[in-house]
Amino acid sequence: MPEAQRKIIPQDLLPIAEYDSRRKTLKANLIPMKRQRRIEVGPFATFYFENYATMWLQVQEMLRIEKGGEEQIAGELAAYNPLIPQGDELIATLMLEIEDEKRRNTVLLTLGGIEESVFLEIGGDVVRATPTEYDDRTTADGKTSSVHWLRFKLTPGQIARFRDGGEKVVLGISHPNYGHMAVLSVEARAALAKDFA
């Protein structure tokens, strides 16, 4: 599974029986890469930066769980291929992870529109994240979802500066009720730089 691949096609997928027999090893092999692509911002926001390998595994898992056969494949590819970076962007799943259900519901009610306040700063340039989905993730009462999919589109110059390492890269959230930032480590930057063409 080369990291530069930009789209999963049906021929990339393993038959369920073969996937089952290799599942433990495939998942274990992905752990080090996923660790480098996981960025915590503040006490409970975690960004999981996606790529071909993470989405391939997600599709395989969905096929394994739902057992929809050939008919299910097209739907899974339509859902997960848009989350594979296309060479000039980074794509992340933002998880608002609060274990206690009562506290989670209370906090999510204060974070409506949080997906509109996410940014990546490269030196002095600010790249605002845009949600990848079309449905509003905030309900009428102002409660946000605990899961968001976000896209960061970069210019060629920003990509070069991201790769260069001379300037710090900051991932942040500037929501009035959740203002936190994290500087990307050298390892995280190297891992994410592979998403660029």
XYZ file of N, CA and C in Angstrom:
591
model
N 0.832 -1.186 0.000
C 0.000 0.000 0.000
C 0.875 1.248 0.000
N 1.304 1.717 -1.147
C 2.140 2.906 -1.195
C 1.402 4.116 -0.628
N 2.130 4.952 0.151
C 1.502 6.110 0.785
C 1.047 7.146 -0.233
N 1.647 7.143 -1.426
C 1.314 8.159 -2.418
C 0.000 7.868 -3.133
N -0.586 6.703 -2.922
C -1.849 6.403 -3.590
C -2.919 7.360 -3.104
N -3.767 7.805 -4.031
C -4.762 8.825 -3.737
C -6.190 8.309 -3.773
N -6.383 7.022 -4.124
C -7.737 6.495 -4.245
C -7.700 4.987 -4.061
N -8.657 4.481 -3.291
C -8.799 3.036 -3.136
C -9.728 2.549 -4.240
N -9.323 1.511 -4.928
C -10.177 0.893 -5.946
C -10.513 -0.523 -5.479
N -11.596 -1.098 -5.994
C -12.004 -2.431 -5.528
C -10.882 -3.467 -5.583
N -10.010 -3.374 -6.576
C -8.919 -4.342 -6.724
C -7.892 -4.248 -5.598
N -7.887 -3.127 -4.861
C -6.958 -2.955 -3.737
C -7.392 -3.743 -2.505
N -8.648 -4.132 -2.463
C -9.211 -4.737 -1.260
C -8.965 -6.241 -1.213
N -8.782 -6.729 -0.001
C -8.584 -8.161 0.204
C -9.927 -8.848 0.403
N -10.061 -10.092 -0.062
C -11.259 -10.856 0.285
C -11.353 -10.951 1.813
N -12.556 -10.997 2.339
C -12.751 -10.968 3.797
C -11.981 -12.076 4.501
N -11.992 -13.277 3.964
C -11.283 -14.393 4.612
C -9.782 -14.103 4.696
N -9.215 -13.558 3.622
C -7.789 -13.229 3.636
C -7.516 -12.084 4.610
N -8.391 -11.069 4.601
C -8.219 -9.960 5.538
C -8.276 -10.466 6.981
N -9.239 -11.333 7.268
C -9.351 -11.889 8.628
C -8.067 -12.589 9.055
N -7.481 -13.335 8.146
C -6.270 -14.088 8.499
C -5.059 -13.172 8.693
N -5.061 -12.016 8.062
C -3.933 -11.084 8.151
C -4.227 -9.862 9.015
N -5.446 -9.761 9.516
C -5.932 -8.553 10.196
C -5.031 -8.110 11.347
N -4.689 -9.016 12.226
C -3.897 -8.659 13.406
C -2.558 -8.041 12.986
N -1.902 -8.638 12.019
C -0.614 -8.127 11.543
C -0.771 -6.792 10.826
N -1.791 -6.686 9.979
C -2.023 -5.442 9.239
C -2.279 -4.277 10.198
N -3.099 -4.510 11.213
C -3.396 -3.455 12.182
C -2.149 -3.094 13.000
N -1.401 -4.104 13.416
C -0.178 -3.861 14.202
C 0.848 -3.071 13.393
N 0.962 -3.380 12.108
C 1.924 -2.679 11.247
C 1.575 -1.199 11.073
N 0.296 -0.879 11.214
C -0.156 0.500 11.009
C -0.014 1.363 12.266
N 0.122 0.735 13.426
C 0.163 1.479 14.692
C 1.269 2.537 14.738
N 2.529 2.217 14.375
C 3.570 3.262 14.443
C 3.262 4.465 13.545
N 2.738 4.215 12.336
C 2.405 5.306 11.430
C 1.257 6.136 11.999
N 0.232 5.474 12.538
C -0.911 6.195 13.098
C -0.491 7.033 14.301
N 0.427 6.542 15.077
C 0.909 7.276 16.254
C 1.543 8.606 15.828
N 2.321 8.584 14.744
C 2.970 9.808 14.255
C 1.958 10.799 13.684
N 0.800 10.308 13.281
C -0.215 11.125 12.618
C -1.321 11.564 13.590
N -1.119 11.329 14.871
C -2.098 11.673 15.913
C -1.576 12.883 16.682
N -2.365 13.971 16.693
C -1.946 15.208 17.348
C -3.025 15.616 18.357
N -2.624 15.744 19.613
C -3.542 16.212 20.651
C -3.457 17.724 20.744
N -4.625 18.366 20.802
C -4.702 19.824 20.945
C -5.615 20.109 22.138
N -5.011 20.523 23.237
C -5.790 20.775 24.440
C -6.178 19.482 25.134
N -7.073 19.578 26.127
C -7.369 18.426 26.976
C -8.164 17.300 26.324
N -8.972 17.584 25.275
C -9.774 16.486 24.730
C -10.004 16.523 23.222
N -9.292 17.354 22.495
C -9.389 17.349 21.032
C -8.181 16.601 20.463
N -8.457 15.585 19.679
C -7.379 14.821 19.052
C -7.627 14.768 17.550
N -6.573 15.079 16.802
C -6.633 15.039 15.338
C -5.935 13.768 14.867
N -6.626 13.007 14.033
C -6.063 11.808 13.413
C -5.951 12.115 11.924
N -4.723 12.344 11.446
C -4.529 12.696 10.046
C -4.595 11.432 9.201
N -5.486 11.480 8.218
C -5.785 10.304 7.408
C -4.906 10.246 6.160
N -4.775 9.046 5.611
C -4.107 8.844 4.319
C -4.644 7.560 3.692
N -4.052 7.155 2.618
C -4.510 5.944 1.920
C -4.526 4.746 2.862
N -3.456 4.540 3.608
C -3.339 3.350 4.461
C -4.401 3.333 5.552
N -4.657 4.489 6.190
C -5.660 4.506 7.257
C -7.058 4.291 6.694
N -7.329 4.844 5.526
C -8.649 4.684 4.922
C -8.834 3.278 4.351
N -7.757 2.694 3.805
C -7.835 1.314 3.313
C -8.227 0.381 4.462
N -7.573 0.557 5.608
C -7.891 -0.283 6.759
C -9.330 -0.040 7.232
N -9.769 1.204 7.214
C -11.139 1.516 7.625
C -12.153 0.835 6.711
N -11.910 0.868 5.406
C -12.818 0.202 4.462
C -12.840 -1.303 4.729
N -11.659 -1.885 4.910
C -11.599 -3.329 5.184
C -12.368 -3.671 6.460
N -12.221 -2.836 7.477
C -12.935 -3.076 8.743
C -14.444 -2.975 8.552
N -14.905 -1.987 7.804
C -16.342 -1.834 7.563
C -16.894 -3.037 6.798
N -16.153 -3.516 5.805
C -16.588 -4.687 5.044
C -16.640 -5.917 5.938
N -15.675 -6.032 6.821
C -15.618 -7.171 7.748
C -16.779 -7.134 8.735
N -17.061 -5.954 9.277
C -18.113 -5.817 10.294
C -19.509 -5.978 9.697
N -19.750 -5.293 8.592
C -21.109 -5.238 8.038
C -21.439 -6.397 7.114
N -20.413 -7.070 6.586
C -20.601 -8.260 5.747
C -21.589 -8.027 4.589
N -21.451 -6.863 3.949
C -22.348 -6.517 2.851
C -21.905 -7.031 1.492
N -20.748 -7.688 1.438
C -20.270 -8.266 0.187
C -19.951 -7.221 -0.861
N -19.973 -7.658 -2.107
C -19.625 -6.789 -3.247
C -20.502 -5.534 -3.301
N -21.774 -5.676 -2.913
C -22.708 -4.549 -2.993
C -22.297 -3.408 -2.050
N -21.584 -3.730 -0.992
C -21.202 -2.723 0.002
C -19.985 -1.904 -0.431
N -19.159 -2.473 -1.291
C -17.868 -1.852 -1.614
C -18.010 -0.435 -2.164
N -18.900 -0.241 -3.129
C -19.029 1.088 -3.758
C -19.371 2.155 -2.724
N -20.258 1.844 -1.796
C -20.652 2.802 -0.770
C -19.502 3.154 0.166
N -18.728 2.137 0.534
C -17.591 2.393 1.425
C -16.533 3.243 0.724
N -16.272 2.945 -0.552
C -15.283 3.738 -1.295
C -15.760 5.178 -1.470
N -17.066 5.353 -1.697
C -17.610 6.707 -1.831
C -17.489 7.478 -0.522
N -17.600 6.778 0.594
C -17.511 7.439 1.905
C -16.076 7.763 2.297
N -15.133 6.866 2.006
C -13.784 7.013 2.552
C -12.749 7.546 1.571
N -12.947 7.401 0.269
C -11.973 7.968 -0.671
C -11.831 9.489 -0.538
N -12.922 10.231 -0.247
C -12.750 11.687 -0.080
C -11.895 12.080 1.125
N -11.564 11.119 1.987
C -10.735 11.417 3.149
C -9.260 11.094 2.916
N -8.903 10.781 1.675
C -7.506 10.533 1.314
C -6.943 11.822 0.715
N -5.874 12.381 1.284
C -5.302 13.620 0.743
C -4.886 13.460 -0.724
N -5.106 14.530 -1.498
C -4.868 14.478 -2.937
C -3.591 15.195 -3.386
N -2.651 15.416 -2.466
C -1.355 15.942 -2.865
C -1.093 17.377 -2.466
N -2.154 18.167 -2.257
C -1.967 19.568 -1.861
C -2.737 19.882 -0.579
N -2.984 18.832 0.207
C -3.821 19.012 1.389
C -3.491 17.981 2.465
N -3.957 18.286 3.664
C -3.970 17.345 4.768
C -5.426 17.168 5.162
N -5.804 15.961 5.552
C -7.176 15.694 5.978
C -7.118 14.996 7.328
N -7.925 15.493 8.256
C -7.904 14.925 9.608
C -9.310 14.634 10.105
N -9.403 13.598 10.909
C -10.595 13.359 11.707
C -10.339 14.014 13.054
N -11.209 14.933 13.440
C -11.118 15.577 14.746
C -12.083 14.858 15.673
N -11.547 14.319 16.751
C -12.358 13.626 17.751
C -12.337 14.447 19.040
N -13.513 14.752 19.542
C -13.641 15.407 20.844
C -13.917 14.287 21.837
N -12.860 13.886 22.540
C -12.890 12.656 23.324
C -13.055 12.949 24.819
N -14.282 12.788 25.283
C -14.604 12.982 26.699
C -15.321 11.713 27.147
N -14.704 10.962 28.051
C -15.235 9.654 28.433
C -16.578 9.732 29.143
N -16.712 10.617 30.122
C -17.948 10.707 30.888
C -19.074 11.270 30.011
N -20.138 10.485 29.833
C -21.196 10.864 28.895
C -21.894 12.167 29.285
N -22.177 12.349 30.555
C -22.864 13.565 30.999
C -21.986 14.792 30.737
N -20.719 14.687 31.096
C -19.797 15.805 30.853
C -19.634 16.051 29.354
N -19.537 14.964 28.573
C -19.396 15.107 27.120
C -20.565 15.886 26.538
N -21.797 15.517 26.910
C -22.976 16.221 26.391
C -22.976 17.691 26.782
N -22.593 17.972 28.026
C -22.547 19.362 28.506
C -21.515 20.172 27.721
N -20.323 19.603 27.539
C -19.252 20.316 26.835
C -19.599 20.503 25.360
N -20.131 19.467 24.712
C -20.456 19.578 23.284
C -21.509 20.648 23.020
N -22.370 20.915 24.014
C -23.363 21.988 23.880
C -22.715 23.367 23.841
N -21.473 23.468 24.293
C -20.778 24.772 24.306
C -19.846 24.953 23.112
N -19.765 23.931 22.247
C -18.755 23.970 21.176
C -19.345 23.984 19.767
N -20.548 24.465 19.628
C -21.150 24.570 18.301
C -20.250 25.330 17.347
N -20.080 24.797 16.135
C -19.258 25.454 15.121
C -17.767 25.319 15.321
N -17.342 24.432 16.202
C -15.899 24.289 16.476
C -15.108 23.978 15.212
N -15.740 23.252 14.277
C -15.031 22.886 13.045
C -14.655 24.096 12.201
N -15.315 25.215 12.417
C -15.018 26.454 11.683
C -13.861 27.230 12.307
N -13.336 26.755 13.451
C -12.307 27.515 14.162
C -10.953 26.805 14.192
N -10.805 25.777 13.366
C -9.559 25.000 13.345
C -8.613 25.596 12.305
N -7.323 25.641 12.654
C -6.348 26.218 11.728
C -4.999 25.516 11.843
N -4.211 25.682 10.797
C -2.824 25.237 10.759
C -2.009 26.486 10.459
N -0.990 26.748 11.262
C -0.153 27.936 11.043
C 1.249 27.487 10.679
N 1.726 27.959 9.538
C 3.067 27.636 9.057
C 3.833 28.949 9.008
N 4.727 29.161 9.976
C 5.364 30.465 10.075
C 4.290 31.502 10.318
N 4.157 32.455 9.435
C 3.124 33.486 9.571
C 1.848 33.199 8.803
N 1.830 32.139 8.010
C 0.643 31.806 7.212
C -0.354 30.988 8.023
N -1.621 31.366 7.933
C -2.681 30.614 8.602
C -3.538 29.938 7.534
N -3.668 28.623 7.655
C -4.510 27.827 6.754
C -5.722 27.396 7.561
N -6.881 27.885 7.193
C -8.117 27.540 7.892
C -8.625 26.185 7.387
N -9.049 25.354 8.309
C -9.622 24.061 7.942
C -11.033 24.273 7.416
N -11.425 23.427 6.485
C -12.812 23.418 6.013
C -13.368 22.023 6.229
N -14.613 21.932 6.679
C -15.217 20.610 6.868
C -15.315 19.877 5.538
N -15.073 18.567 5.567
C -15.150 17.791 4.327
C -16.565 17.355 4.022
N -17.436 17.341 5.033
C -18.800 16.863 4.801
C -19.732 18.039 4.530
N -20.873 17.734 3.971
C -21.820 18.777 3.616
C -22.847 19.027 4.717
N -23.097 18.026 5.546
C -24.074 18.182 6.619
C -23.490 19.013 7.746
N -24.322 19.892 8.319
C -23.903 20.672 9.465
C -23.732 19.731 10.651
N -22.601 19.832 11.344
C -22.321 18.948 12.471
C -22.751 19.569 13.801
N -23.454 20.693 13.746
C -23.975 21.332 14.951
C -25.499 21.315 14.869
N -26.151 20.859 15.954
C -27.610 20.782 15.981
C -28.211 22.159 16.261
N -29.518 22.258 16.135
C -30.213 23.530 16.326
C -30.008 24.097 17.732
N -29.800 23.221 18.719
C -29.596 23.704 20.087
C -28.138 24.059 20.380
N -27.273 24.026 19.344
C -25.882 24.437 19.497
C -24.921 23.346 19.883
N -25.385 22.102 19.904
C -24.516 20.982 20.275
C -23.755 20.494 19.045
N -22.437 20.412 19.187
C -21.626 19.919 18.079
C -21.480 18.406 18.174
N -21.060 17.811 17.088
C -20.759 16.382 17.062
C -19.406 16.143 17.725
N -19.176 14.929 18.182
C -17.862 14.609 18.754
C -16.868 14.194 17.670
N -17.329 14.114 16.408
C -16.459 13.723 15.291
C -16.634 14.714 14.137
N -15.507 15.201 13.614
C -15.518 16.103 12.457
C -14.417 15.672 11.495
N -14.649 15.868 10.190
C -13.625 15.595 9.182
C -13.243 16.931 8.570
N -11.942 17.237 8.604
C -11.462 18.556 8.199
C -10.363 18.475 7.154
N -10.386 19.437 6.239
C -9.418 19.506 5.148
C -8.613 20.796 5.275
N -7.298 20.673 5.117
C -6.397 21.832 5.113
C -5.765 21.901 3.722
N -6.179 22.876 2.904
C -5.617 23.055 1.563
C -4.415 23.983 1.644
N -3.266 23.537 1.128
C -2.038 24.330 1.188
C -1.603 24.756 -0.206
N -0.954 25.915 -0.280
C -0.377 26.377 -1.539
C 0.979 25.673 -1.723
N 1.528 25.684 -2.933
C 2.858 25.099 -3.123
C 3.905 25.701 -2.186
N 3.838 27.002 -1.955
C 4.790 27.652 -1.055
C 4.640 27.172 0.386
N 3.407 27.008 0.825
C 3.158 26.516 2.183
C 3.631 25.069 2.336
N 3.435 24.279 1.302
C 3.899 22.885 1.335
C 5.420 22.854 1.464
N 6.097 23.697 0.684
C 7.564 23.746 0.741
C 8.035 24.143 2.137
N 7.385 25.117 2.744
C 7.764 25.564 4.090
C 7.429 24.505 5.149
N 6.340 23.799 4.953
C 5.968 22.704 5.860
C 7.064 21.638 5.843
N 7.524 21.291 4.636
C 8.556 20.260 4.486
C 9.924 20.720 4.988
N 10.216 21.989 4.767
C 11.532 22.546 5.058
C 11.925 22.413 6.528
N 10.994 22.635 7.422
C 11.280 22.507 8.847
C 11.890 23.734 9.481
N 12.095 24.797 8.716
C 12.706 26.001 9.266
C 11.773 26.821 10.138
N 10.479 26.674 9.926
C 9.491 27.418 10.707
C 8.599 26.422 11.437
N 8.142 26.807 12.615
C 7.289 25.872 13.344
C 5.906 25.796 12.686
N 5.289 24.631 12.835
C 3.934 24.412 12.347
C 3.061 24.172 13.572
N 1.987 24.950 13.661
C 1.092 24.882 14.813
C -0.293 24.457 14.338
N -0.881 23.506 15.043
C -2.264 23.097 14.810
C -3.075 23.686 15.955
N -4.147 24.410 15.631
C -4.873 25.081 16.694
C -6.369 25.126 16.504
N -7.036 25.459 17.595
C -8.482 25.666 17.627
C -8.702 26.998 18.322
N -9.456 27.897 17.672
C -9.668 29.230 18.238
C -11.134 29.473 18.612
N -11.826 28.414 18.998
C -13.228 28.550 19.415
C -13.280 29.329 20.735
N -14.281 30.196 20.929
C -14.364 30.969 22.174
C -14.355 30.107 23.438
N -14.866 28.883 23.344
C -14.918 27.999 24.511
C -13.861 26.896 24.487
N -12.981 26.955 23.486
C -11.912 25.947 23.414
C -10.775 26.526 22.580
N -9.880 27.224 23.230
C -8.740 27.834 22.540
C -7.452 27.137 22.936
N -6.952 26.280 22.048
C -5.743 25.514 22.337
C -4.921 25.353 21.067
N -3.602 25.173 21.261
C -2.700 24.973 20.129
C -1.659 23.918 20.483
N -1.104 23.294 19.447
C -0.017 22.327 19.632
C 0.980 22.513 18.500
N 2.260 22.530 18.847
C 3.319 22.595 17.843
C 3.570 21.171 17.348
N 3.587 20.993 16.027
C 3.843 19.665 15.469
C 5.287 19.260 15.698
N 5.493 18.037 16.108
C 6.843 17.515 16.308
C 7.514 17.280 14.954
N 8.818 17.116 14.978
C 9.574 16.805 13.757
C 9.046 15.510 13.140
N 8.748 14.524 13.996
C 8.255 13.224 13.508
C 6.884 13.370 12.854
N 6.006 14.145 13.476
C 4.671 14.344 12.908
C 4.757 15.063 11.572
N 5.613 16.081 11.492
C 5.757 16.807 10.232
C 6.283 15.908 9.129
N 7.254 15.071 9.448
C 7.819 14.161 8.447
C 6.755 13.190 7.960
N 5.931 12.691 8.884
C 4.877 11.752 8.498
C 3.834 12.426 7.628
N 3.400 13.621 8.018
C 2.358 14.327 7.259
C 2.872 14.856 5.927
N 4.161 15.178 5.849
C 4.723 15.677 4.597
C 4.604 14.647 3.469
N 4.496 13.374 3.819
C 4.331 12.322 2.804
C 2.998 12.411 2.092
N 2.052 13.175 2.655
C 0.735 13.311 2.017
C 0.777 14.257 0.820
N 1.841 15.047 0.710
C 1.947 16.010 -0.377
C 2.565 15.371 -1.611
N 2.121 15.833 -2.775
C 2.640 15.277 -4.040
C 4.092 15.716 -4.243
